[in-house]
Amino acid sequence: IIMLSSLLLFNNKKMISNAFVMVRKNNKLKKNMNNIFLNNHRRHSTINSSSSLFDGTNNNKNFDVIVVGGGHAGCEAAAAAVRVGARTALVTQRLDTIGELSCNPSVGGIGKGHLVREIDAMDGLIGKVADEAGIHYRVLNRKKGPAVRGPRAQMDRDLYKEAMQSVLQESDEYKNKLTIIEASVEDLLLDEKLVLSSSTSVLDTTATSSSNSIMSSGSSKDDTKFVLPQESDRRAKICGVEILVGKEKSREELYAPSVVITTGTFLRGVLMLGHDRFAGGRQLRDKEEVEPPSIGLSRTFIDKFKFPLGRLKTGTPARVDGRTINWDACVVQPTENPAMPFSFLYADKSNPPNIAAGRIIDCYQTRTNELTHELVMKYEDLLPQYDGGEEGTGNGPRYCPSIYKKVQRFAERSSHNCFLEPEGLNTDLVYPNGMSGPYPPEIQLKILRTMVGLENVDIIKPGYDVEYDFCNPYGTLSHTLETKSVCGLYLAGQICGTTGYEEAAAQGIMAGANAAISSCSGEKGEPFILGRDEGYIGVLIDDLVTRGTTEPYRMFTSRAEYRISLRADNADLRLTEKASRYGLVLSEERLDLLRLRQSEIDASLQKLNDYVLPVVEWAHHYPDTMGGDQISKRAKSGEKKSAIQVLAMPKVTLSQIESIMMEGENNQIIIPSRVHDTVEASVKYKCYEKSQERDMESWRKAQGMKLPPGIQYIRENFATFSNEELEKLDSHRPNTLTEASQISGITPQSLVYLHYYVKRKYNKKKKSSSKDTAAATTLTAPQ
């Protein structure tokens, strides 16, 4: 049945594709194809555990690690496994879509840019590839402090995909060590002796993390406990995958003790446009084809493993014709030049390659208006009916909502931003960021034409939604991203409930590394895990494993309690050396650059500490920032301050300090450019890092604190809380701080604030003090 269903899908590609580029007047295809796939069960492949799977008799079929999927998680997982030393196979449905930017043509952002920097610090791919393809750079939150600044860049889609494929297929590091196979993975191969019958309960999804094996972080300052699989949890052992190869769809088997699943939106994926539904994981960008979904793996996860699968959705907006946009009516957003690259390997260069060569674009901004919103709500009955969410409304990303969700959720607002982002140097396609909404094509066009600059715009391809299966990681995954019940099976990317290229890539590098360590070192291999105090990747994985998620998870700086020390500028100082110990960093250039940066930082801080002037002289140069009302009193006492003490003052910049110091150094450069931001941030945040530690220690001791039942979770009481946090706290009504900390979406800063709020308002035995108030806001005050 599944073979016939697959043939039906492939034979009807043209019919499906045509439906995507025309206004449909009938519903003949509606749900029919999708239901064929969703209602059929798959057989589960097993092999006898007594057979020798890894005896090397067929080198083309025996690997240490198999990675399923060629998206951002899959590329990072495969590359990481190779660097650790594993014989690795990357299996993907299409070779030509490896590294495809499926949705928006950008990388990075607030929180996301931190992830890219951390991946790069561990010799990952996304940062280097993004710099090869970047054509427009901006640092978000630049007016705020270094901790929350987010590097972001627009990509040329073609250049990005070409660069990623070139690295994996042609670079010396990977080309002879990574086998890339074009095939569809239909099922998993398991050790037959460990497979339970389908009627056996495989996983207790109600179990809490406290019932699992835990291991304290070795080098981490944090006291986070890491969940690791236990033998008692094991129900099966991975031995490989079953694939369909070629036009004939012949069945073959590949063998490996570790398999990483990175299926993205393909797990029982359904594409939606208006009321029409089509089985698929993605529409190809440059062709009128729909890539088929993965059905067999979903059935395996449900029927055999009893994984807690749910449905999530995401959407992509229409692609419009840039030649039909009135650019002069929109607000231009030029690239920053010089630009801040993602990769630390560009630290010695003034600019990423395209910016240096002048191959750049401008982005533009327009806005929705009341007429836009009127049409959005008028045609809401034409939106799809989803499998997930309340009453079929779908379960989409809270922080990247469709235009319908924006208008519905923020009815008081008269407009929303829309950013017009060209998709490359040699294309007229433009991505209208912020305008996703799977209305019928003619309605999408009406909505877009209500905005300034888009009055005569034409749509090249309509936007659509995709709904897919995901596995809730809470109770299912360990901190290595290995499943607890199936030995050797790792999950990474959107299958774990996240959204975004950067979150997927972050999981991919960790899953690939741990899969390789397990396969190559066995039980002797120490798992590669990052603590919450070591990186945003540690925060991401810990949130997923210990809290789970019920909606697409997106990284923000507010999710990290140690964000003051987890900056984008110091990711290499935090992670490169550790990653090198696990075999992830092979580049001598990167290690040499790390040592150079560290020595320059130390030398720069020493220079700042040794340079001393009377306070009156500092104030003479910059009276507004280095002076003050007390300067005359200090001048009489002859008080002196070092440059490092003056730099610690709130409004003083390192550039100001340098300009003063250079007067006595014949205008010689004081601080090398490659360490400038890190030196400044290190000085600025030194005192706050100590406060951060005190706050977190106080929070840990207070986790058992009971929360009074009468707390009102409203804006008047918790002004800094997000709407999500207020909604979830009011809905869950936690009894203790510990219970509150286990609610997905509640940030550490808010937990600290909640702790002090209860302490001040309800603990009448203790006097309320201004010191409490200051401590409660320590993590939110400094930027």
XYZ file of C-alpha atoms in Angstrom, residues 313 397 400-407 434-438 465:
16
model
C 2.938 24.410 11.811
C 5.408 29.961 16.243
C 7.077 34.627 14.227
C 3.302 34.648 13.745
C 1.306 34.870 10.554
C -0.224 38.227 9.664
C -3.594 36.826 10.707
C -2.311 35.962 14.192
C -0.721 39.402 14.534
C -3.943 41.223 13.685
C 6.212 39.437 8.407
C 3.451 38.708 5.894
C 3.031 34.930 5.987
C -0.555 33.779 5.665
C -1.822 30.819 3.603
C 1.760 26.742 5.537
